[in-house]
Tab-separated table of C-alpha atoms and ligand atoms in Angstrom:
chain	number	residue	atom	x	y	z
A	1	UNK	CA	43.217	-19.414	0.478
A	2	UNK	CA	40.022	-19.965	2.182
A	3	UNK	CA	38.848	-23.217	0.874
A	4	UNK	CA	38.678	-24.647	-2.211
A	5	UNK	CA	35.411	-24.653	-5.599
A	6	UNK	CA	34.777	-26.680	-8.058
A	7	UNK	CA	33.233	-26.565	-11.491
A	8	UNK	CA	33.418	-22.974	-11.570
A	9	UNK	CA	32.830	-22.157	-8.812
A	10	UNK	CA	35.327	-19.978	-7.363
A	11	UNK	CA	36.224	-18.870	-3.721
A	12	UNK	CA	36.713	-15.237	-2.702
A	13	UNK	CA	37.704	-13.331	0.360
A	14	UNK	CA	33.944	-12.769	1.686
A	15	UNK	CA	32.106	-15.395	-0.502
A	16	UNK	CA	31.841	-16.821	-3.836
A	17	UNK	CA	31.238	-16.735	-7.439
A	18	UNK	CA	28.699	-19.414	-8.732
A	19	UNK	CA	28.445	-19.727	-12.468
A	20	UNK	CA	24.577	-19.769	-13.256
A	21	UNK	CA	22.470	-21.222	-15.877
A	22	UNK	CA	22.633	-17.744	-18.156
A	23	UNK	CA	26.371	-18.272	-18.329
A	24	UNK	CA	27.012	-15.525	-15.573
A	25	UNK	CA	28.776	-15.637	-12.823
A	26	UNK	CA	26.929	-14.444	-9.635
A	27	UNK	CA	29.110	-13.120	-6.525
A	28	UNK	CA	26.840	-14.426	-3.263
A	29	UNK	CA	28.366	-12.881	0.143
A	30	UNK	CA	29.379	-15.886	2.681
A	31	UNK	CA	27.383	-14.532	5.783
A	32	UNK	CA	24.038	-14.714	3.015
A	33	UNK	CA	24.490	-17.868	2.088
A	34	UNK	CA	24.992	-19.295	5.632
A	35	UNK	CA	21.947	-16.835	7.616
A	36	UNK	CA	19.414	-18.566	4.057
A	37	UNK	CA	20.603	-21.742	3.748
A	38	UNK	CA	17.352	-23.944	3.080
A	39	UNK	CA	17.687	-25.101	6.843
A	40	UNK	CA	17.831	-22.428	8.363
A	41	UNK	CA	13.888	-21.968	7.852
A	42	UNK	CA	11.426	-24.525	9.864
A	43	UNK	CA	8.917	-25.789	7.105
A	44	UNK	CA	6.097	-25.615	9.849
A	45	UNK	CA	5.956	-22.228	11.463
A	46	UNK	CA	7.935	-21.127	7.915
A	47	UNK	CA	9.947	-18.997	10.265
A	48	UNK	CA	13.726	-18.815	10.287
A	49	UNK	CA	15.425	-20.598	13.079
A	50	UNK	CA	18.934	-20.260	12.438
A	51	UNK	CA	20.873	-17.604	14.502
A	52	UNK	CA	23.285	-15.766	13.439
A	53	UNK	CA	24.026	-13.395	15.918
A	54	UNK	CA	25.014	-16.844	17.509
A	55	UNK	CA	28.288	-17.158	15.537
A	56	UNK	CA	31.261	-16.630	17.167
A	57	UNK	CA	32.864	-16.138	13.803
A	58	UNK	CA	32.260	-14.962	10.747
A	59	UNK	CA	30.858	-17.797	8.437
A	60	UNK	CA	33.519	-19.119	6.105
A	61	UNK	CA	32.777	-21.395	3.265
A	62	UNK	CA	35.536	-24.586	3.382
A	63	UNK	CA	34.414	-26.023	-0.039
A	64	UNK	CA	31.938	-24.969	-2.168
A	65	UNK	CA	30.728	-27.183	-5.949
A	66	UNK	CA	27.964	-27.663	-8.701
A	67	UNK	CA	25.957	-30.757	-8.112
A	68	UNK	CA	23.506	-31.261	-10.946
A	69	UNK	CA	20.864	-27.880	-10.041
A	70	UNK	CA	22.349	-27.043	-6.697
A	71	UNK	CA	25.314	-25.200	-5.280
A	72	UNK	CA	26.880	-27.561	-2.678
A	73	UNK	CA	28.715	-25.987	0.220
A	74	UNK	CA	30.624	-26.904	3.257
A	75	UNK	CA	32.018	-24.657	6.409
A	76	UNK	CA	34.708	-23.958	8.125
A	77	UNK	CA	34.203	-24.376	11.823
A	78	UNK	CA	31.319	-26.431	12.249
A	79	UNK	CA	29.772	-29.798	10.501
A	80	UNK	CA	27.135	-28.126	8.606
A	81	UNK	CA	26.437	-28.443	5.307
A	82	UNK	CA	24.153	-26.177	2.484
A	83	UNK	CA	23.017	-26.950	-0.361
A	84	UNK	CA	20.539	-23.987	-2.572
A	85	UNK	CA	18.907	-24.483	-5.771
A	86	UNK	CA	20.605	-22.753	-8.594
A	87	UNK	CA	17.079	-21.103	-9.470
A	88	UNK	CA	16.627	-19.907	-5.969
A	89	UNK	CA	20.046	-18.018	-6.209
A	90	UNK	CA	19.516	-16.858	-9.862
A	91	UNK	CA	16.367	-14.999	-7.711
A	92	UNK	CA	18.915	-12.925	-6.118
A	93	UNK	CA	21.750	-12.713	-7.889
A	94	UNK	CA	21.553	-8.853	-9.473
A	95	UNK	CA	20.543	-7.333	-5.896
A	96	UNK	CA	17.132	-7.193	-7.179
A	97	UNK	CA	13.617	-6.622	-4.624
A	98	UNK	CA	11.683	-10.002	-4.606
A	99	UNK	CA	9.379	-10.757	-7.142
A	100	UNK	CA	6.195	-9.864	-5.801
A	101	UNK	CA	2.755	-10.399	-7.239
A	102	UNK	CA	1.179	-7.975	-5.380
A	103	UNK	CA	2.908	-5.411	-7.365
A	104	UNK	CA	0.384	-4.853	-9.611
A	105	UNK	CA	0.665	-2.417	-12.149
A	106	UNK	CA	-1.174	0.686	-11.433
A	107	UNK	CA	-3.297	1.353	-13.859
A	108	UNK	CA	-4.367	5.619	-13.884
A	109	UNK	CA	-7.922	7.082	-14.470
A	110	UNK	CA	-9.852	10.010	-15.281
A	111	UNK	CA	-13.064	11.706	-15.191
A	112	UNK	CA	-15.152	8.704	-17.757
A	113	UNK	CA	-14.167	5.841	-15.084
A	114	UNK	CA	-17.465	5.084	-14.011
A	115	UNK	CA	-19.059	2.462	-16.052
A	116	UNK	CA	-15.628	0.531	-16.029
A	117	UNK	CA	-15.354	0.213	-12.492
A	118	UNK	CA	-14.788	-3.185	-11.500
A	119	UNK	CA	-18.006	-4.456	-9.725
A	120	UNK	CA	-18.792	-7.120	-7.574
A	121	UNK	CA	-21.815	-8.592	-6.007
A	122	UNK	CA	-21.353	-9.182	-2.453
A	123	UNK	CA	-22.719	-12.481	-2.652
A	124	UNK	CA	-20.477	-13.730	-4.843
A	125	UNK	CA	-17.082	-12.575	-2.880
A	126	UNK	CA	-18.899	-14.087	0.037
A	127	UNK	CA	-18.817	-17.416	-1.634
A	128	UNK	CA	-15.666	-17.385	-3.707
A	129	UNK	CA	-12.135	-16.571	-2.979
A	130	UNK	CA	-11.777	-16.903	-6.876
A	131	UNK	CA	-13.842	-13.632	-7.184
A	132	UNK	CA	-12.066	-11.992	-3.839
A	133	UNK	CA	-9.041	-11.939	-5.650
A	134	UNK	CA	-9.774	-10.175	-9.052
A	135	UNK	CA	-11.398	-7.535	-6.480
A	136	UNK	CA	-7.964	-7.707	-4.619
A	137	UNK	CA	-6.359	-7.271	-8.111
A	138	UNK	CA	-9.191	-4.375	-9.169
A	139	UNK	CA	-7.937	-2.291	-5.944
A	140	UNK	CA	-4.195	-2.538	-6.365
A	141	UNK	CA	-4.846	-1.735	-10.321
A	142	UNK	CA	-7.240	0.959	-10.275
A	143	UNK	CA	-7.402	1.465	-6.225
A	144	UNK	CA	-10.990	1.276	-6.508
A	145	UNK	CA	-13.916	-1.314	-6.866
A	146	UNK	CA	-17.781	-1.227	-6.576
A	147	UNK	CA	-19.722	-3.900	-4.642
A	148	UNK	CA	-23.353	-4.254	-5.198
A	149	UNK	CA	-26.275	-5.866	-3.381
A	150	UNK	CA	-24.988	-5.720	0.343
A	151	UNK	CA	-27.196	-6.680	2.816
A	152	UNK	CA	-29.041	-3.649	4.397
A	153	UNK	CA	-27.521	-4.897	7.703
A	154	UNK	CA	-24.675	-3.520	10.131
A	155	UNK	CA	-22.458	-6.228	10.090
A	156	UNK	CA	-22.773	-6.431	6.018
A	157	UNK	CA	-19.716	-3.471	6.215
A	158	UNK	CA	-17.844	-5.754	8.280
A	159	UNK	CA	-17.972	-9.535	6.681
A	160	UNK	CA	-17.309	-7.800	3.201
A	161	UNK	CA	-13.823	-5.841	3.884
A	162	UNK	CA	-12.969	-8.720	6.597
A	163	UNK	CA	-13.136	-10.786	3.314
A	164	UNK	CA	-9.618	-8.392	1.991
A	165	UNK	CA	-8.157	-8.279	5.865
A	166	UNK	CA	-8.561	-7.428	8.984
A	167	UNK	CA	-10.819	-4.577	10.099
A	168	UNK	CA	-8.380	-1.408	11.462
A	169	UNK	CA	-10.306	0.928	13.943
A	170	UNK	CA	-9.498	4.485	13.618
A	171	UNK	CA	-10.058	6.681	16.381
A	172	UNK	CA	-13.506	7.004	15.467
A	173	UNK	CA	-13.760	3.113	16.449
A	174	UNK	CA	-13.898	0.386	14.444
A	175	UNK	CA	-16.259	1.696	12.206
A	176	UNK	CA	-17.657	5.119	11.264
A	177	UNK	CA	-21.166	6.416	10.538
A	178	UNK	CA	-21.264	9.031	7.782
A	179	UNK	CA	-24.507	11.231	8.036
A	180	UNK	CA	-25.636	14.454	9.758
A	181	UNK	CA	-24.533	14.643	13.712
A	182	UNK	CA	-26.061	16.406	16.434
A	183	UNK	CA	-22.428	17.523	17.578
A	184	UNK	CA	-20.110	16.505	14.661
A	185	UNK	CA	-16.171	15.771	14.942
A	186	UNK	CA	-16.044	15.510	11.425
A	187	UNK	CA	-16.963	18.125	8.523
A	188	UNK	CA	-18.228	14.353	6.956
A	189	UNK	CA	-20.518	14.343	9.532
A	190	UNK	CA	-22.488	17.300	8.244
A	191	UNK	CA	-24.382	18.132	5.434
A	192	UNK	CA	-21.866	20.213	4.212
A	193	UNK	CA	-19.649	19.304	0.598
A	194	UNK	CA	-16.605	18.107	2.016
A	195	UNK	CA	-13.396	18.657	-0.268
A	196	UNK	CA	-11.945	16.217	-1.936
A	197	UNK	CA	-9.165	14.765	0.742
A	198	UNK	CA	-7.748	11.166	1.635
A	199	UNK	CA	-9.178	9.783	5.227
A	200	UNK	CA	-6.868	10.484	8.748
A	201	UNK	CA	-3.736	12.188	7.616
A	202	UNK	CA	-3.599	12.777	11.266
A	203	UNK	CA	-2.863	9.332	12.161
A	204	UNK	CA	0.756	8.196	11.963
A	205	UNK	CA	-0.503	5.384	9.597
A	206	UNK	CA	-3.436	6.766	7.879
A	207	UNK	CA	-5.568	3.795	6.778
A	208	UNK	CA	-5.081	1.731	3.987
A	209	UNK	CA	-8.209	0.936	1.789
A	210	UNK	CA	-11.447	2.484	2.916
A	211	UNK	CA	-15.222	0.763	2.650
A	212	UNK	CA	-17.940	3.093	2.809
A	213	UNK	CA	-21.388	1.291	2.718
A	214	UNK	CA	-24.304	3.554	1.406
A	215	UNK	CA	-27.212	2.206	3.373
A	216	UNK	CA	-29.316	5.017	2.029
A	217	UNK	CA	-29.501	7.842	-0.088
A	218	UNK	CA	-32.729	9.203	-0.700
A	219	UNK	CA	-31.242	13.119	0.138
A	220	UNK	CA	-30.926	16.059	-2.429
A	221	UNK	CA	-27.428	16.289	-3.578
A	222	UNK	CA	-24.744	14.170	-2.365
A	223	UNK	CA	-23.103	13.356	-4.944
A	224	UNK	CA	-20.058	11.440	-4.799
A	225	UNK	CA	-16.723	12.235	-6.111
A	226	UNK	CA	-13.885	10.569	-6.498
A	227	UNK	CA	-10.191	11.425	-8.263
A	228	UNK	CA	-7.547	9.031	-8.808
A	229	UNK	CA	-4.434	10.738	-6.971
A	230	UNK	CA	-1.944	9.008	-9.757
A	231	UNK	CA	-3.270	10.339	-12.668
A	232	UNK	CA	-3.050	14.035	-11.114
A	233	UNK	CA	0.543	13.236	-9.666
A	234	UNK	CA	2.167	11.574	-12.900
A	235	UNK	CA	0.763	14.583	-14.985
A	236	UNK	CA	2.269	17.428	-12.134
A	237	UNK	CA	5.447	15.283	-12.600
A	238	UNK	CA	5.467	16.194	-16.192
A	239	UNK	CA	4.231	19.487	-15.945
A	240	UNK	CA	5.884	20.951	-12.993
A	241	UNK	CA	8.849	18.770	-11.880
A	242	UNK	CA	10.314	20.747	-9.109
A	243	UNK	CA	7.147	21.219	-7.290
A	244	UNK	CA	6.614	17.490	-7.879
A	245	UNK	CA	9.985	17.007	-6.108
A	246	UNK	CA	8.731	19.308	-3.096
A	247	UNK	CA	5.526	17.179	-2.698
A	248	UNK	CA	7.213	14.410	-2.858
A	249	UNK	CA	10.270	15.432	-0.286
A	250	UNK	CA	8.487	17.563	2.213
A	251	UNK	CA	6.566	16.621	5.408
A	252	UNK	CA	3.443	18.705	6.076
A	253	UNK	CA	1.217	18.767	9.644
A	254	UNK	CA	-1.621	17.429	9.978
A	255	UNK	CA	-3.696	17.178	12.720
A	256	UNK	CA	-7.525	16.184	14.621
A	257	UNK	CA	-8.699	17.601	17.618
A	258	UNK	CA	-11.519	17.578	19.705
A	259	UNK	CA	-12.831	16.846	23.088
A	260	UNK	CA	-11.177	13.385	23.858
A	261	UNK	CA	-8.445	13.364	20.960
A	262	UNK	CA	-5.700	15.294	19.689
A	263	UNK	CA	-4.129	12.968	16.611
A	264	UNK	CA	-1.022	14.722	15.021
A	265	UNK	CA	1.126	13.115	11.825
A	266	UNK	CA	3.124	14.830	9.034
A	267	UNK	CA	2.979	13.593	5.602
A	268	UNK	CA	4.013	13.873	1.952
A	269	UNK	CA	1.582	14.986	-0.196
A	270	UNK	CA	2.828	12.566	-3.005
A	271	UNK	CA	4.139	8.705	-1.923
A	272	UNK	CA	6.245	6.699	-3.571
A	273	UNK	CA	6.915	3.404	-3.269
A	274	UNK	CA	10.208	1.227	-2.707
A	275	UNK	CA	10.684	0.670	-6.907
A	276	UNK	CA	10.335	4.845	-6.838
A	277	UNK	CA	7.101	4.952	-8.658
A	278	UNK	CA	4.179	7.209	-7.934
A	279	UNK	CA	2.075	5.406	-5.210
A	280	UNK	CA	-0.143	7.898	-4.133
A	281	UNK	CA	-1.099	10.986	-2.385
A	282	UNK	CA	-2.163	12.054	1.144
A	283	UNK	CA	-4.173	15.560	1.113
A	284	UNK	CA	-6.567	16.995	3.743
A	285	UNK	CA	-7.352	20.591	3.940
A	286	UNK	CA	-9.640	20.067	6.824
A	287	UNK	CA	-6.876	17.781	8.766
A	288	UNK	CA	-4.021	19.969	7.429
A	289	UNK	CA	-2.558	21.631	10.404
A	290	UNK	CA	-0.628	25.311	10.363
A	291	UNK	CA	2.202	24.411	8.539
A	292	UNK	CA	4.984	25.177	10.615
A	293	UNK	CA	7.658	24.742	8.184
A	294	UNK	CA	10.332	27.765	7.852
A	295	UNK	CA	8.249	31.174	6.787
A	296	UNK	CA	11.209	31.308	3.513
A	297	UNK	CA	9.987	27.225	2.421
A	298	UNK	CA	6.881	28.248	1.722
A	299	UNK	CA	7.816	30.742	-0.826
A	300	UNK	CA	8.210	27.869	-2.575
A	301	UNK	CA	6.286	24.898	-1.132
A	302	UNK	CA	2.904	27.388	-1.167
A	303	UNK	CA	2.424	27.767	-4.655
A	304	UNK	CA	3.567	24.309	-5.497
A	305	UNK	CA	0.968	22.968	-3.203
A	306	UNK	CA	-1.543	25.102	-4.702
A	307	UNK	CA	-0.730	24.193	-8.286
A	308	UNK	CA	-0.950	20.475	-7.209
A	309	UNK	CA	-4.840	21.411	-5.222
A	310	UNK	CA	-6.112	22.839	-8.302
A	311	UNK	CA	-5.050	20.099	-10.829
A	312	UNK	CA	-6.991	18.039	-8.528
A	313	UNK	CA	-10.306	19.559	-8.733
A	314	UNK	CA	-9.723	20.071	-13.127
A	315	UNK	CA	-13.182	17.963	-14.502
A	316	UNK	CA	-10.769	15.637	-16.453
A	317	UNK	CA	-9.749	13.707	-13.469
A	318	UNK	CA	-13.286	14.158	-11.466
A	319	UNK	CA	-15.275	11.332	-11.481
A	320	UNK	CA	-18.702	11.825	-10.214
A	321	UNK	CA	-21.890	9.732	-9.653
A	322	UNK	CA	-24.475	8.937	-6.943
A	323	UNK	CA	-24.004	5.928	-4.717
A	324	UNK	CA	-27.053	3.772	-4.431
A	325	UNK	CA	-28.451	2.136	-1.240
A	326	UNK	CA	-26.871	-1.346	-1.316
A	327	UNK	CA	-23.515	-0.117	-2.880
A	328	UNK	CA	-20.366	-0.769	-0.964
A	329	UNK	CA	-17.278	1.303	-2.551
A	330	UNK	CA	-13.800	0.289	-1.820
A	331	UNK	CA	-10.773	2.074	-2.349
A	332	UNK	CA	-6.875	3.001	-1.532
A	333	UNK	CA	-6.954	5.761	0.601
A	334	UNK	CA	-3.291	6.369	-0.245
A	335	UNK	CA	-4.118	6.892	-3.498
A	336	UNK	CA	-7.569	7.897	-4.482
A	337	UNK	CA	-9.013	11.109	-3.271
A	338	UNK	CA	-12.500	11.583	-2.440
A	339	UNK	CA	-15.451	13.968	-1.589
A	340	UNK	CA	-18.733	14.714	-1.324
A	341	UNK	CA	-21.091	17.590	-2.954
A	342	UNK	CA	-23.251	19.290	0.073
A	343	UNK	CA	-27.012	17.771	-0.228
A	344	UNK	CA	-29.888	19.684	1.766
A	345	UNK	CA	-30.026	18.249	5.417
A	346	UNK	CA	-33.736	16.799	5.911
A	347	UNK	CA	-34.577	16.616	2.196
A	348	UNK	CA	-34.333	12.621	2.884
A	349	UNK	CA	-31.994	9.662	4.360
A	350	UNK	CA	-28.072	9.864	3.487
A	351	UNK	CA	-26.283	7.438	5.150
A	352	UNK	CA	-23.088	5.799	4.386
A	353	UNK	CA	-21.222	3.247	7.194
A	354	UNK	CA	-17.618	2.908	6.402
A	355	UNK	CA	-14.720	1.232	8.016
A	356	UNK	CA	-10.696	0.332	7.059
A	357	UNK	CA	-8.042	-1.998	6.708
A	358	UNK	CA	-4.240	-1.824	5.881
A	359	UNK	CA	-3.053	-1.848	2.560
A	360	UNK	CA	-0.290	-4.703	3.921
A	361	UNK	CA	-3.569	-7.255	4.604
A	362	UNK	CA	-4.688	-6.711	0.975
A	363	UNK	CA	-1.792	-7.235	-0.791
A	364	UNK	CA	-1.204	-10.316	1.660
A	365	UNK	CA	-4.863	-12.035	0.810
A	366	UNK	CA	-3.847	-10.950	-3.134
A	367	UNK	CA	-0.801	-13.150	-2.798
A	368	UNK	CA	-2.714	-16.158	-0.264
A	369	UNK	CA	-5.615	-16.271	-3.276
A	370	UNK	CA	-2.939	-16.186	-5.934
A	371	UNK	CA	-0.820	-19.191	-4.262
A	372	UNK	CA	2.548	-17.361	-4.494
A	373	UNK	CA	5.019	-17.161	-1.625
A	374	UNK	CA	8.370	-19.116	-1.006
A	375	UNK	CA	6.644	-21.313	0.701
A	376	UNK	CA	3.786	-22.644	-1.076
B	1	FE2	FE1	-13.504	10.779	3.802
């Protein structure tokens, strides 16, 4: 016997059973309840400050009881005492991830998208957090948004996505300047169609959400295109599970080299996230390096990959239109895939400045704007 409980509550060898308010009772493991009892977090820097490692025993509960909404407890081997809301532990009673109200439900697209893009002017977000978090909310829905009348200024790039987080240089720098190059380092950098493809596969952690501010874009052709990688991926799933399963289970090179760099990553071609839903895709054929995977795996992966590279140029998912001077778009560069059609170099001005953040920072102003945490 390891102590004793009261009003249902009943001691085991490693914790306890605590009836809850659904009638249920909910096993909570001793060594839990001691490292998250309510003290253990200082209300200031919101950080825990109890130490477990610090425990020369394992934490063992003397007497545990129901008082009103909270489960009482005391411990062996030292004076202190717990007590948790019965709510809090209902939280995480069934081993469940934390709510989170970031997880917004992805909502898929296809080729018609365009006039119900969410759009915002970039006065507004400027001047309203309000507004800054339905275009947090557009981004992790439809992992796009449209922001209109930017200032025709250099920094205008960099107030508007330091509005969603903190601006992440690449190693192009901190931002990037998408026109024609004397000497380019980039296919983007040309005047050349670029295929659709999500940004820096080559870096370890590609970059989140992408801004690309069209300062002008008076040039012949040009067009911009843009695919959202979940609709493609939830219909391969259907269509072709197996090679869904490869894409999703198989690292693939990728790579960026020139004069003063040489960044190398691999990546799956379809992401999913921690519930095991589709979260996106990561293709490059420019940045894909030689695969190097064995010569018999790409019997298979080859053709799978292929499949997957020609659903995602079928019109029904293509979206395409011309972005105006003054436009800002914004996107997940996890999920939504993106291109250009070649325009004729020196028929006029095309110039887009774009920069990134991480996904983490928007889905942390989404929550800040939405007043959720366990702390708030
Ligand atoms: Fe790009």
């Amino acid at each position: 016997m390891l102590g004793t409980g009261k009003d249902g509550v009943l001691l085991r060898e490693n914790g306890l059973d605590v009836p809850l308010a659904n009638g249920k009772l909910a096993y909570f493991n001793a060594y839990w309840l001691r490292d998250n009892c309510p003290s253990s977090f200082d209300r200031v820097t919101r950080e825990r400050v109890y130490d477990i490692f610090a425990e020369a025993v394992p934490p063992r509960i003397k007497e545990a009881w129901i008082s009103g909404a909270f489960l009482e407890i005391t411990w062996d081997n030292s004076q202190h005492k717990s007590r948790f809301p019965l709510t809090f532990l209902a939280s995480y009673a069934n081993g469940e991830k934390r709510a989170d109200i970031a997880r917004v439900t992805r909502v898929p697209w296809y080729s018609d998208h365009y006039p119900k893009i969410a759009r915002f002017a970039q006065c507004d977000l400027a001047s309203d957090r309000t507004r800054v978090g339905e275009w947090a909310h557009a981004l992790l829905q439809d992992g796009l948004a449209l922001i209109s009348d930017m200032p025709d200024t250099d920094d205008a790039l960099l107030q508007t996505a330091g509005l969603l987080g903190h601006v992440r240089p690449s190693y192009f720098g901190q931002v990037f300047e998408v026109k024609t190059h004397a000497n380019p380092t980039n296919l983007a950098f040309t005047s050349q169609a670029l295929e659709l493809h999500t940004d820096l596969p080559s870096e370890d952690f590609a970059p989140g959400v992408q801004f690309l501010h069209c300062r002008a874009n008076s040039a012949t052709g040009g067009a911009s295109l843009f695919v959202d990688g979940l609709s493609i991926a939830q219909d391969f799933r259907e269509r072709y599970p197996e090679d869904f399963d490869l894409l999703v289970n198989t690292d693939v090179p990728y790579y960026c080299e020139h004069d003063t760099f040489d960044m190398r990553a691999r990546q799956r071609v379809i992401e999913l996230d921690e519930h095991g839903a589709i979260s996106g895709v990561t293709i490059s054929q420019h940045q894909a390096d030689i695969f190097d995977l064995p010569q018999r795996d790409l019997d298979r992966y080859y053709p799978a990959f292929c499949r997957f590279g020609r659903m995602m140029q079928d019109e029904k998912y293509l979206m395409r239109f011309r972005l105006k001077a003054g436009e800002c778009i914004a996107f997940d560069n996890h999920r939504i895939v993106h291109g250009r059609a070649a325009y004729v170099a020196n028929s006029g001005d095309r110039h887009l400045r774009g920069c990134y953040i991480d996904r983490g920072e928007l889905r942390s102003t989404y929550r800040v704007i939405a007043g959720e945490g366990r702390f708030r």
